[in-house]
Coordinates of C-alpha atoms and ligand atoms in Angstrom, one line a residue:
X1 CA 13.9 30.1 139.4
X2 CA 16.6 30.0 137.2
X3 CA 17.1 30.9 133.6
X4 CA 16.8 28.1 130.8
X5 CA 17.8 28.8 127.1
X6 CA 15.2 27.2 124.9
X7 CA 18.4 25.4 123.2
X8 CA 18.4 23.3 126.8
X9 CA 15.1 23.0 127.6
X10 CA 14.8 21.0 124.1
X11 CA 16.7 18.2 125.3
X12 CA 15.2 15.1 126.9
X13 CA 17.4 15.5 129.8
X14 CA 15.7 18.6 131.1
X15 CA 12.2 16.7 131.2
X16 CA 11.1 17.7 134.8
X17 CA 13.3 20.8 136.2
X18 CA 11.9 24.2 136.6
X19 CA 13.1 26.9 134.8
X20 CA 12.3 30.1 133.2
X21 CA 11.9 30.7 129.6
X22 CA 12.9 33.8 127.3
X23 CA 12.2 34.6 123.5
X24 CA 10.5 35.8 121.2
X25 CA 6.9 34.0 119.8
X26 CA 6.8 32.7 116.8
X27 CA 3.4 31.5 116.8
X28 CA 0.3 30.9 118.7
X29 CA -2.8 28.8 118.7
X30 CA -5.9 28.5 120.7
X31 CA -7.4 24.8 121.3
X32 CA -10.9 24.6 121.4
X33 CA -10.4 22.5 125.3
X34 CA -9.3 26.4 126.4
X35 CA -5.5 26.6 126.2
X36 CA -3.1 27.8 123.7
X37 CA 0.0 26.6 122.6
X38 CA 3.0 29.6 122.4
X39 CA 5.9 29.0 120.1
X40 CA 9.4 30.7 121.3
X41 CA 12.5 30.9 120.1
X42 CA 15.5 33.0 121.8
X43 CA 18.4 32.9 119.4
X44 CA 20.2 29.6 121.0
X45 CA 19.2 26.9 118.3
X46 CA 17.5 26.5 115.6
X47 CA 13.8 25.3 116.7
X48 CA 11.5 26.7 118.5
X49 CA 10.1 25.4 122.0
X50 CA 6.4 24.9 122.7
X51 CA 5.2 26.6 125.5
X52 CA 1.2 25.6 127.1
X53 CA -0.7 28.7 128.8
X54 CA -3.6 27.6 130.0
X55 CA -7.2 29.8 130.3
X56 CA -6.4 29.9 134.5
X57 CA -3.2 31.9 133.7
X58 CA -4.3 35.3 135.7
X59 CA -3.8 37.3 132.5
X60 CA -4.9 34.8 129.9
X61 CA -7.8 36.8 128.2
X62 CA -5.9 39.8 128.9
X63 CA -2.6 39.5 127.4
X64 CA -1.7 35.8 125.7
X65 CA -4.8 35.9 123.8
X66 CA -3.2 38.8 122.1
X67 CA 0.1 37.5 121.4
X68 CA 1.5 37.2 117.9
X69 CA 4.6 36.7 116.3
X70 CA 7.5 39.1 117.2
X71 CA 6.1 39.5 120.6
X72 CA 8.3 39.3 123.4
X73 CA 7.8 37.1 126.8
X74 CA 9.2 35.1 129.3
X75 CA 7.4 32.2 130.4
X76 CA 8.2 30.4 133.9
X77 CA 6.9 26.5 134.1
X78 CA 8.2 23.2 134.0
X79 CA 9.5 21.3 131.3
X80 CA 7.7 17.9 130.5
X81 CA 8.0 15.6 127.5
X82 CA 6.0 16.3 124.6
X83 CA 3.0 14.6 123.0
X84 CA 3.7 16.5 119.7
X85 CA 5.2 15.7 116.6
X86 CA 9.0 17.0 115.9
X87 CA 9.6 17.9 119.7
X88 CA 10.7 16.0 122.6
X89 CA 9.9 18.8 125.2
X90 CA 7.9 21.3 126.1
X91 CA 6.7 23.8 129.2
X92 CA 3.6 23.8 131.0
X93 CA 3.5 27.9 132.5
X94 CA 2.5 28.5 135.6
X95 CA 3.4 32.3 134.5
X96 CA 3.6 34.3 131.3
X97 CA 5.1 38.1 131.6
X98 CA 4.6 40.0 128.3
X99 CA 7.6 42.4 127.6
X100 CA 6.5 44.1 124.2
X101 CA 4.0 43.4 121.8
X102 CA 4.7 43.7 117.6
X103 CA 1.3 45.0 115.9
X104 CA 0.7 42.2 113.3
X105 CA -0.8 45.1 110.9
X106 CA 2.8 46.4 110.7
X107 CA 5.0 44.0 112.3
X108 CA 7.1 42.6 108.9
X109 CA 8.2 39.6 109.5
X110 CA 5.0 37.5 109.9
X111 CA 4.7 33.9 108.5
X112 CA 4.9 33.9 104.9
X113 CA 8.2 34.1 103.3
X114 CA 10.6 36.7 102.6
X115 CA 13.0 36.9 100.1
X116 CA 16.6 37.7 100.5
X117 CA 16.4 40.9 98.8
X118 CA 13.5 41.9 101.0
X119 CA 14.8 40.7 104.3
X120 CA 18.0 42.8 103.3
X121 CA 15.9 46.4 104.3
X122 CA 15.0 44.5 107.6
X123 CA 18.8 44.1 108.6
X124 CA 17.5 45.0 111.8
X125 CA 15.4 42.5 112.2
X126 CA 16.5 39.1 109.7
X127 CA 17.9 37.8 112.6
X128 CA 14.9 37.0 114.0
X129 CA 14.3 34.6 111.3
X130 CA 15.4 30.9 111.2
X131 CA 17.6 31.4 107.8
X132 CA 19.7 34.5 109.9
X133 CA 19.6 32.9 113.3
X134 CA 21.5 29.8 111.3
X135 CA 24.3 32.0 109.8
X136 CA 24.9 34.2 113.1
X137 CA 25.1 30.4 114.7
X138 CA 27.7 28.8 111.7
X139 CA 29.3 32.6 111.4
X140 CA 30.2 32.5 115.0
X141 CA 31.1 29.0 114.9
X142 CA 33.8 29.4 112.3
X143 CA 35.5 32.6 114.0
X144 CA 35.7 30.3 117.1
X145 CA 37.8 27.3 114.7
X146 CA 39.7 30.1 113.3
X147 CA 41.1 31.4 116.6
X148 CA 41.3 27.7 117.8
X149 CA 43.0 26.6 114.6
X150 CA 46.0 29.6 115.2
X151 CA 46.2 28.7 119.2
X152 CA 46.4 25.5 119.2
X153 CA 49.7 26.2 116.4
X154 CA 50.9 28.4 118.7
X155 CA 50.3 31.5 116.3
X156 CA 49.8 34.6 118.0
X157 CA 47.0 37.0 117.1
X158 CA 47.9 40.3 116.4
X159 CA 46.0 43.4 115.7
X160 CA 46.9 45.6 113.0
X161 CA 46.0 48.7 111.8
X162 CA 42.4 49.7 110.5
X163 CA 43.7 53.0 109.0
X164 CA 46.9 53.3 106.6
X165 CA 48.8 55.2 104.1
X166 CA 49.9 52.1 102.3
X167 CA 48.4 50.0 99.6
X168 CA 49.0 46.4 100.2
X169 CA 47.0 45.0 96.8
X170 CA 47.7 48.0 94.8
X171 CA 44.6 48.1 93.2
X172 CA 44.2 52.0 94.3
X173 CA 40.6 50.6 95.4
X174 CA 40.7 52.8 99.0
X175 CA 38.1 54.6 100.9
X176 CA 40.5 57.8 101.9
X177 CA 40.0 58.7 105.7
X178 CA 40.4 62.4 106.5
X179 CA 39.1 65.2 108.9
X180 CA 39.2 68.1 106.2
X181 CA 35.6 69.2 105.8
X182 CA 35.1 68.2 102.0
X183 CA 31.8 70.4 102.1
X184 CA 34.1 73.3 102.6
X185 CA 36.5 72.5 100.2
X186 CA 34.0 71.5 97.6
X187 CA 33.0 75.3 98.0
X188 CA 36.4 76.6 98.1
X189 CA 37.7 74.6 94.8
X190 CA 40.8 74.2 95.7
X191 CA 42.9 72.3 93.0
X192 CA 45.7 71.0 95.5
X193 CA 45.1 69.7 98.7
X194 CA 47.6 70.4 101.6
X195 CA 47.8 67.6 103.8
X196 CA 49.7 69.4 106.6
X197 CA 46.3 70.0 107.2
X198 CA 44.6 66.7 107.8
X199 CA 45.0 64.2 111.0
X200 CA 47.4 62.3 109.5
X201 CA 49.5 65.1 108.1
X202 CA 49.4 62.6 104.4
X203 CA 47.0 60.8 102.7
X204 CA 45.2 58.1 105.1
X205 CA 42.6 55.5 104.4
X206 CA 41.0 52.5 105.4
X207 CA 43.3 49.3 105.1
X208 CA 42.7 46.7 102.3
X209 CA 44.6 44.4 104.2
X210 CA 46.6 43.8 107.8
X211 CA 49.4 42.0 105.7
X212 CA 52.2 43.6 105.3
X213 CA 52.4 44.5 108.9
X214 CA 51.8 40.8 109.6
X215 CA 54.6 40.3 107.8
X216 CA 56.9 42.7 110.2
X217 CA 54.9 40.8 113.3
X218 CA 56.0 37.1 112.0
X219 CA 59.8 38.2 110.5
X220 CA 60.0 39.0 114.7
X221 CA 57.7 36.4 116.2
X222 CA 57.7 33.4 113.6
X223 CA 53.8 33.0 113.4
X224 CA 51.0 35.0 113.7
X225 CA 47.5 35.9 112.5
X226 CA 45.8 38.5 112.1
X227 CA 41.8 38.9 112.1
X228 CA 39.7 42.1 111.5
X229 CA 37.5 43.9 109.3
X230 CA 38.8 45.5 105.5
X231 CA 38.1 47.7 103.2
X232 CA 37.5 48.3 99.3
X233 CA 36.1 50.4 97.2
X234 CA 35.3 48.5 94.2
X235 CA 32.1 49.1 92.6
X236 CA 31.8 45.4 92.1
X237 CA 27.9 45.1 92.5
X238 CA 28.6 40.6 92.7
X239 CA 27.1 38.5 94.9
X240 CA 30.7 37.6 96.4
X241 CA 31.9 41.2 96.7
X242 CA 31.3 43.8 100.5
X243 CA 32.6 46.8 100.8
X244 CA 33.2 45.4 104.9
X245 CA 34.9 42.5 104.6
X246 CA 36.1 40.6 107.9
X247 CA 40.0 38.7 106.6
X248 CA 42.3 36.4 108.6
X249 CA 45.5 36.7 107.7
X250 CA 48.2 34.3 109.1
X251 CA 52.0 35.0 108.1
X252 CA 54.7 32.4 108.9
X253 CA 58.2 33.2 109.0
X254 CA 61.0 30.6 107.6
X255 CA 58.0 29.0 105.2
X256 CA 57.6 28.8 101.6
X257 CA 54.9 28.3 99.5
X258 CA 54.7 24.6 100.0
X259 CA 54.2 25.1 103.7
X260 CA 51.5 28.0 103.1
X261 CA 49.0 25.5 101.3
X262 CA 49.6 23.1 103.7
X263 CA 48.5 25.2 106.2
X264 CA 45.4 26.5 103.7
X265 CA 44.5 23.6 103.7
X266 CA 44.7 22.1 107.0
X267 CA 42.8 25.3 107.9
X268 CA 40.1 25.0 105.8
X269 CA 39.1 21.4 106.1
X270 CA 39.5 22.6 110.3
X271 CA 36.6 25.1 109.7
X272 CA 34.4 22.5 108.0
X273 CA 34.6 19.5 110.3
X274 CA 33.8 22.1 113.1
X275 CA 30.9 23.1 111.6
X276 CA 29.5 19.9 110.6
X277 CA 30.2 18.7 113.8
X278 CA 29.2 21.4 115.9
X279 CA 26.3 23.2 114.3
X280 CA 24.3 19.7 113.3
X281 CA 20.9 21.2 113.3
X282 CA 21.8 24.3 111.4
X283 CA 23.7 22.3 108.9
X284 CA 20.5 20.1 108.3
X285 CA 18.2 23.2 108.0
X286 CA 21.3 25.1 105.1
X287 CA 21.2 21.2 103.9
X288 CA 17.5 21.3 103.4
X289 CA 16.8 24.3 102.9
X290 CA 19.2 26.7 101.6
X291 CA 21.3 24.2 98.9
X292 CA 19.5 23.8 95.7
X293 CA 21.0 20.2 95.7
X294 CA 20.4 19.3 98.6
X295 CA 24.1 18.2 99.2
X296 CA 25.7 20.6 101.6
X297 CA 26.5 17.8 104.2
X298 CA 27.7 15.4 101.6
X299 CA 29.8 17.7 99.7
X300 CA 31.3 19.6 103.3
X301 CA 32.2 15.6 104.6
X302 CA 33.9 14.9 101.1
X303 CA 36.1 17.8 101.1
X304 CA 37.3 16.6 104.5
X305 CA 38.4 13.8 103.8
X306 CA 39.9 14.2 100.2
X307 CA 43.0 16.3 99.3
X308 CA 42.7 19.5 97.4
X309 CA 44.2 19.7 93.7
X310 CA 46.9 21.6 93.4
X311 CA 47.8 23.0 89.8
X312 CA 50.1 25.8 88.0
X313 CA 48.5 28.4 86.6
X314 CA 50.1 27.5 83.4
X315 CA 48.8 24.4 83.5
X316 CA 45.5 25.3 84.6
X317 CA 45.2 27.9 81.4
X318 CA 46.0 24.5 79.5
X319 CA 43.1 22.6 81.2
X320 CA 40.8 25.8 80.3
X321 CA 41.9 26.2 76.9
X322 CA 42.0 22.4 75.6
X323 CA 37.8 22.1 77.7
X324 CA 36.2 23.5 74.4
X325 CA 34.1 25.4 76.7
X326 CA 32.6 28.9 75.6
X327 CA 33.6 31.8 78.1
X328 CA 32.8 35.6 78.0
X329 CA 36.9 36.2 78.5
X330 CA 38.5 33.9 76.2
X331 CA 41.7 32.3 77.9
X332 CA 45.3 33.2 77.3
X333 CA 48.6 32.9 79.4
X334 CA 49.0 35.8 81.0
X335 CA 44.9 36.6 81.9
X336 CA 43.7 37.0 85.9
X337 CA 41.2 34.3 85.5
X338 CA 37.6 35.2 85.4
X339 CA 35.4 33.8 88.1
X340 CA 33.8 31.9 85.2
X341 CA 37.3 30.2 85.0
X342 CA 37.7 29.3 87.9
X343 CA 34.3 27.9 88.6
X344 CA 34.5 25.8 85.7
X345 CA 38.0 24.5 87.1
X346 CA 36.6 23.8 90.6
X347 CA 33.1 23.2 89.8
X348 CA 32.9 20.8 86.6
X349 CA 36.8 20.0 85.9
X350 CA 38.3 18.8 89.2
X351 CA 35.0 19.0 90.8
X352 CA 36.9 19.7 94.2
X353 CA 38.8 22.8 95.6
X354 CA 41.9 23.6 93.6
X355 CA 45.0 25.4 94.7
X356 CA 46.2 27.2 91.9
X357 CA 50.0 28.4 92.4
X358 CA 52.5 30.5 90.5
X359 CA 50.5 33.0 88.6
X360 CA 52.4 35.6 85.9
X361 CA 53.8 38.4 87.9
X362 CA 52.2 41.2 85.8
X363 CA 48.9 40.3 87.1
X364 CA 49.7 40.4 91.1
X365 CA 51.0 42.5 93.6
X366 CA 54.6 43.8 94.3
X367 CA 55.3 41.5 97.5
X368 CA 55.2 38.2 95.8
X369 CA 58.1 36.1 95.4
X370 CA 59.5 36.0 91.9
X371 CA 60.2 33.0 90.4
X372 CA 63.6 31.9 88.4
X373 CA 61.6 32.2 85.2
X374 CA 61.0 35.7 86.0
X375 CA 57.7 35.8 84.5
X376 CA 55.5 33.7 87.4
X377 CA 55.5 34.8 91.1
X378 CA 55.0 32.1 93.9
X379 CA 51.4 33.3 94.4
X380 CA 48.5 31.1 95.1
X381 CA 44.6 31.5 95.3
X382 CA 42.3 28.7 96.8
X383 CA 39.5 27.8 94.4
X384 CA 35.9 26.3 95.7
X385 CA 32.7 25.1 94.4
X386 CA 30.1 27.5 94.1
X387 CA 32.0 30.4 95.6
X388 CA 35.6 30.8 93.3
X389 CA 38.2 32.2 95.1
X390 CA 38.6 32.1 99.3
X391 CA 41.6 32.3 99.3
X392 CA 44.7 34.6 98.2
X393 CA 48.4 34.3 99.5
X394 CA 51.7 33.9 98.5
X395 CA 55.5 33.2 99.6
X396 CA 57.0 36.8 99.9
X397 CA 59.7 38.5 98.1
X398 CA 62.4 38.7 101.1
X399 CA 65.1 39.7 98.6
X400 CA 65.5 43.4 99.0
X401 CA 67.2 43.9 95.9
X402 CA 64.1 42.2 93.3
X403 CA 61.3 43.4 95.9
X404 CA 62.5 47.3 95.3
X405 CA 62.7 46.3 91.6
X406 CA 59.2 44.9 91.4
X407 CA 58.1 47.9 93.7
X408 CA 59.5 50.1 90.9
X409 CA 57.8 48.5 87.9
X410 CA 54.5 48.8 89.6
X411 CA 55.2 52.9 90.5
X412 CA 55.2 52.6 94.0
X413 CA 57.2 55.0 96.2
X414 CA 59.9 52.9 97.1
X415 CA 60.8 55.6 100.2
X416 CA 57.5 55.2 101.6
X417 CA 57.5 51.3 102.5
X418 CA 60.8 51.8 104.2
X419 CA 59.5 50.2 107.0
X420 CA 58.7 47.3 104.7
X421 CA 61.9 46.6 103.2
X422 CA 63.7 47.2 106.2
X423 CA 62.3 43.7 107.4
X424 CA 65.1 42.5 104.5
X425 CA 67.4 44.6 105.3
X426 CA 67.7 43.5 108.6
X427 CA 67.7 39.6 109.1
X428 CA 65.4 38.8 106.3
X429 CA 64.2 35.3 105.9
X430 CA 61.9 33.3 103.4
X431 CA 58.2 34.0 104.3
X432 CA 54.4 33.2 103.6
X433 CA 51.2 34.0 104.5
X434 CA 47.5 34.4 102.8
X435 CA 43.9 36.1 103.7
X436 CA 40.8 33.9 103.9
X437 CA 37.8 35.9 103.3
X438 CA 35.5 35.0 106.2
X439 CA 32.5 35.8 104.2
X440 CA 33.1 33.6 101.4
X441 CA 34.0 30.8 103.8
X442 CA 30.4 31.8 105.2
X443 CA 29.0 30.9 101.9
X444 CA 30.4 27.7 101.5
X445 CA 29.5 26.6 104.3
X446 CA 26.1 27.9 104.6
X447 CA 25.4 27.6 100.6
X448 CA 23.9 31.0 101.0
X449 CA 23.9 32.8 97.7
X450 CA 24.3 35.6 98.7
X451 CA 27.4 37.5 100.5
X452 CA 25.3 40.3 101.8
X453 CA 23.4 38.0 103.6
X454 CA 26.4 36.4 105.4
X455 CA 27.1 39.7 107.4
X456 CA 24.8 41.0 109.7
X457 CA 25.0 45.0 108.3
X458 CA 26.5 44.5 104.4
X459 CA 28.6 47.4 103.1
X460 CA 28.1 48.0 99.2
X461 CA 28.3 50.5 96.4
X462 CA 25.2 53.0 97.9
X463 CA 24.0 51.1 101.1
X464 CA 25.6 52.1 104.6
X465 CA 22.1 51.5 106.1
X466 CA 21.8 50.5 109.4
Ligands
4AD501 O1 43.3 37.9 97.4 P1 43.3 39.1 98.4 O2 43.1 40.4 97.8 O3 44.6 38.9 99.2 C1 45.1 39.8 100.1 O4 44.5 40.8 100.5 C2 46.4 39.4 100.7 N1 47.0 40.6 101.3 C3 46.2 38.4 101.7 C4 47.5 37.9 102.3 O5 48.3 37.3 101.6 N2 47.7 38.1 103.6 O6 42.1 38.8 99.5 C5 42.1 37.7 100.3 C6 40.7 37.1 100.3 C7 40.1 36.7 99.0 O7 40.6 35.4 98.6 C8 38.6 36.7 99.3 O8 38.3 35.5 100.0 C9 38.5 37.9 100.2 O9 39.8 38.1 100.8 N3 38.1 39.1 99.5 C10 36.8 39.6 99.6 N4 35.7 39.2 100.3 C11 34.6 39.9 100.2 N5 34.5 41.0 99.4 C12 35.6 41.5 98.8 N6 35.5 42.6 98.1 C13 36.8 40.8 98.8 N7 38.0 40.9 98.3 C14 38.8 39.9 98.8
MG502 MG1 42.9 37.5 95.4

């Protein structure tokens, strides 16, 4: 008999075949006419199917009678259409094999709710629940657009390196990676370390960002993308900040800054549409159940089919300055806005996602692409409702001459990122690219408050559980 996923055995279309059912139970009841109705679910959809054991199952009394939520079973039976409310299907067994039982004195995720913060020391074992099923389902769902987005451009993805010496946002925010034995040197106290003596032979740590060897990949290939985890270690304790962070970078030779939020954007409204259209049923239940407004859907299908703002950061310090709105950090030119800022632009000023562009050059990294006023840099950030910034990018500096001028001002080792400028040294051309947190885009399109529970094992300040 062949294997059915509950997700198929749901639909009205499998009314009469045979198959064999596998899952976990959610619940069980007992009818008084001697039966008892099983409730599975196996990861592949949202609901749950109904399964009916009846008393002349050989190990009825034995084992179902026993079962409770968590256990595990495979049920073998054929499908027929349901009397019951909510559900079109459901399985009359002609077998039940019980794999593992989950003692409902200690089992922790029995029927009443649990919050977030609680389900967070389960990591193990959230995903068992409707809320995390959904997010594995939409999670997945966007990493699929984002590879189908790139392909069908013709992008190629490339991998780049997890461990670096250089730092590509220059926020010194790095977790070093090394094989000296720090217990030993803690105990030795020894003032200077000599790096001959570590893997790398100079300091190595985990990268913040695959960009800037993107960047060597598309000044070769024209367009690429990259996609894999990063790493920072800011102590920011937010509800949008990991440790972990999963990025996708594309980089596009012979573009400017123009091009790079039309592909943003494109992108963007590409991952929504997909969800919507794909994940229905887990969309309904973040609609319902997870959005205080109930307007997930609503808000997802507007941003679709509506362009995005896009405004200087000049002029957006104008809007915030002339709202006669109280913030914590007053506004000036010249400030990295404040998430506070940038929600009030996106969530009660435009009320849709804003591209802000050309931000002062003092407040971003060295590889942006200065500007004839030689105070703003071609840099741009995406802005959304509820979540601030997903987006951060920029046209590149492909100059050599102002790139190993701006490198200076910011005290980097210009000898070190030879590699880097080399790329204009040698053919250099006009360039732009930008990361899209994939968490974030999680949480917009999930409305899950949350980051940590967008991931399945979050990575903050003191937790590395699991
Ligand atoms: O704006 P960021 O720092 O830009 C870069 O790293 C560029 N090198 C990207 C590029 O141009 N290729 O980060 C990009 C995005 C942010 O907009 C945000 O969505 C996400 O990465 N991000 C984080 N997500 C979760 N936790 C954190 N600590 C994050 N820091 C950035
Ligand atoms: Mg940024």
């Amino acid at each position: 008999m062949d294997k059915i996923s509950v997700k198929d055995a749901r639909v009205e279309s499998a009314i009469g075949s045979q198959g064999i059912l596998e899952g976990w139970v959610r619940t069980r009841r007992d009818s008084k006419a001697g039966f008892s109705f099983i409730e599975i679910n196996d990861g592949s959809c949202q609901g749950n199917i109904q399964i009916i054991a009846e008393a002349t199952l050989e190990n009825y009394e034995s084992g179902i009678k026993h079962l409770t939520a968590g256990c595990s079973i495979s049920a073998e039976g054929e499908i027929k259409e349901s009397g019951g409310r909510g559900q079109k299907t459901e399985m009359l067994a002609t077998r039940i094999t019980i794999h593992g039982l989950a003692d409902p004195d200690d089992y922790p995720l029995q029927k009443k709710r649990h919050s977030m913060e609680k389900l967070r020391e389960w990591a193990h074992l959230r995903p068992r629940t409707n809320t995390f099923g959904a997010v594995a389902r939409v999670r997945n769902c966007i990493c699929n657009s984002i590879h189908q987005f790139y392909q069908e451009r013709e992008f190629l993805y490339v991998n780049t390196p997890v461990i670096t010496a250089s730092d590509c946002e220059g926020a010194g925010e790095m977790f070093q990676v090394t094989t000296m034995k720090l217990d030993d040197i803690a105990k030795q106290q020894i003032e200077k370390l000599n790096y001959r003596f570590d893997f790398f032979d100079k300091p190595s740590y985990l990268t913040v960002s695959g960009q800037l060897e993107a960047e060597t990949y598309a000044c070769a290939l024209g367009k690429v993308y990259t996609f894999g985890p990063t790493f920072r270690a800011e102590n920011s304790n937010t509800s949008r900040h990991l440790a972990e962070f999963w990025m996708v970078e594309p980089e596009v030779a012979f573009a400017d800054l123009n091009d790079n939020m039309d592909l943003a954007e494109a992108f963007l409204k590409r991952i929504f549409a997909d969800a919507l259209k794909k994940c229905g049923e887990d969309m309904e239940f973040f609609n319902e159940r997870i959005d205080e407004t109930k307007s997930l859907i609503e808000r997802l299908k507007g941003i679709t089919d509506s362009e995005f703002v896009r405004l200087p950061y000049t002029e957006a310090v104008e809007v915030l300055e002339n709202s006669n709105q109280k913030f914590d950090f007053p506004v000036k030119w010249g400030i990295d806005l404040q998430s506070e800022h940038e929600r009030f632009l996106t969530e009660q000023h435009f009320k849709k996602p804003v591209i802000l562009f050309d931000y002062p050059k003092t407040i971003k990294p060295f590889y942006m692409y200065c500007n004839d006023d030689d105070k703003t840099v071609r840099a741009m950030d995406v802005l959304v409702p509820g979540v601030g910034e997903i987006i951060g990018g920029s046209q590149r500096e492909h100059r050599l001459d102002v790139l190993e001028s701006r490198m200076r001002d910011q005290e980097l080792n210009v000898e070190e990122y030879w590699w880097y400028t080399d790329l204009r040294r040698y053919g250099t051309v006009p360039h732009a690219g930008f990361g899209l947190g994939l968490e974030r885009v999680v949480q917009f399109v999930t409305s899950m408050a949350n980051i940590r529970d967008v991931i399945p094992f979050p990575r903050t300040p003191g937790n590395a559980e699991f």
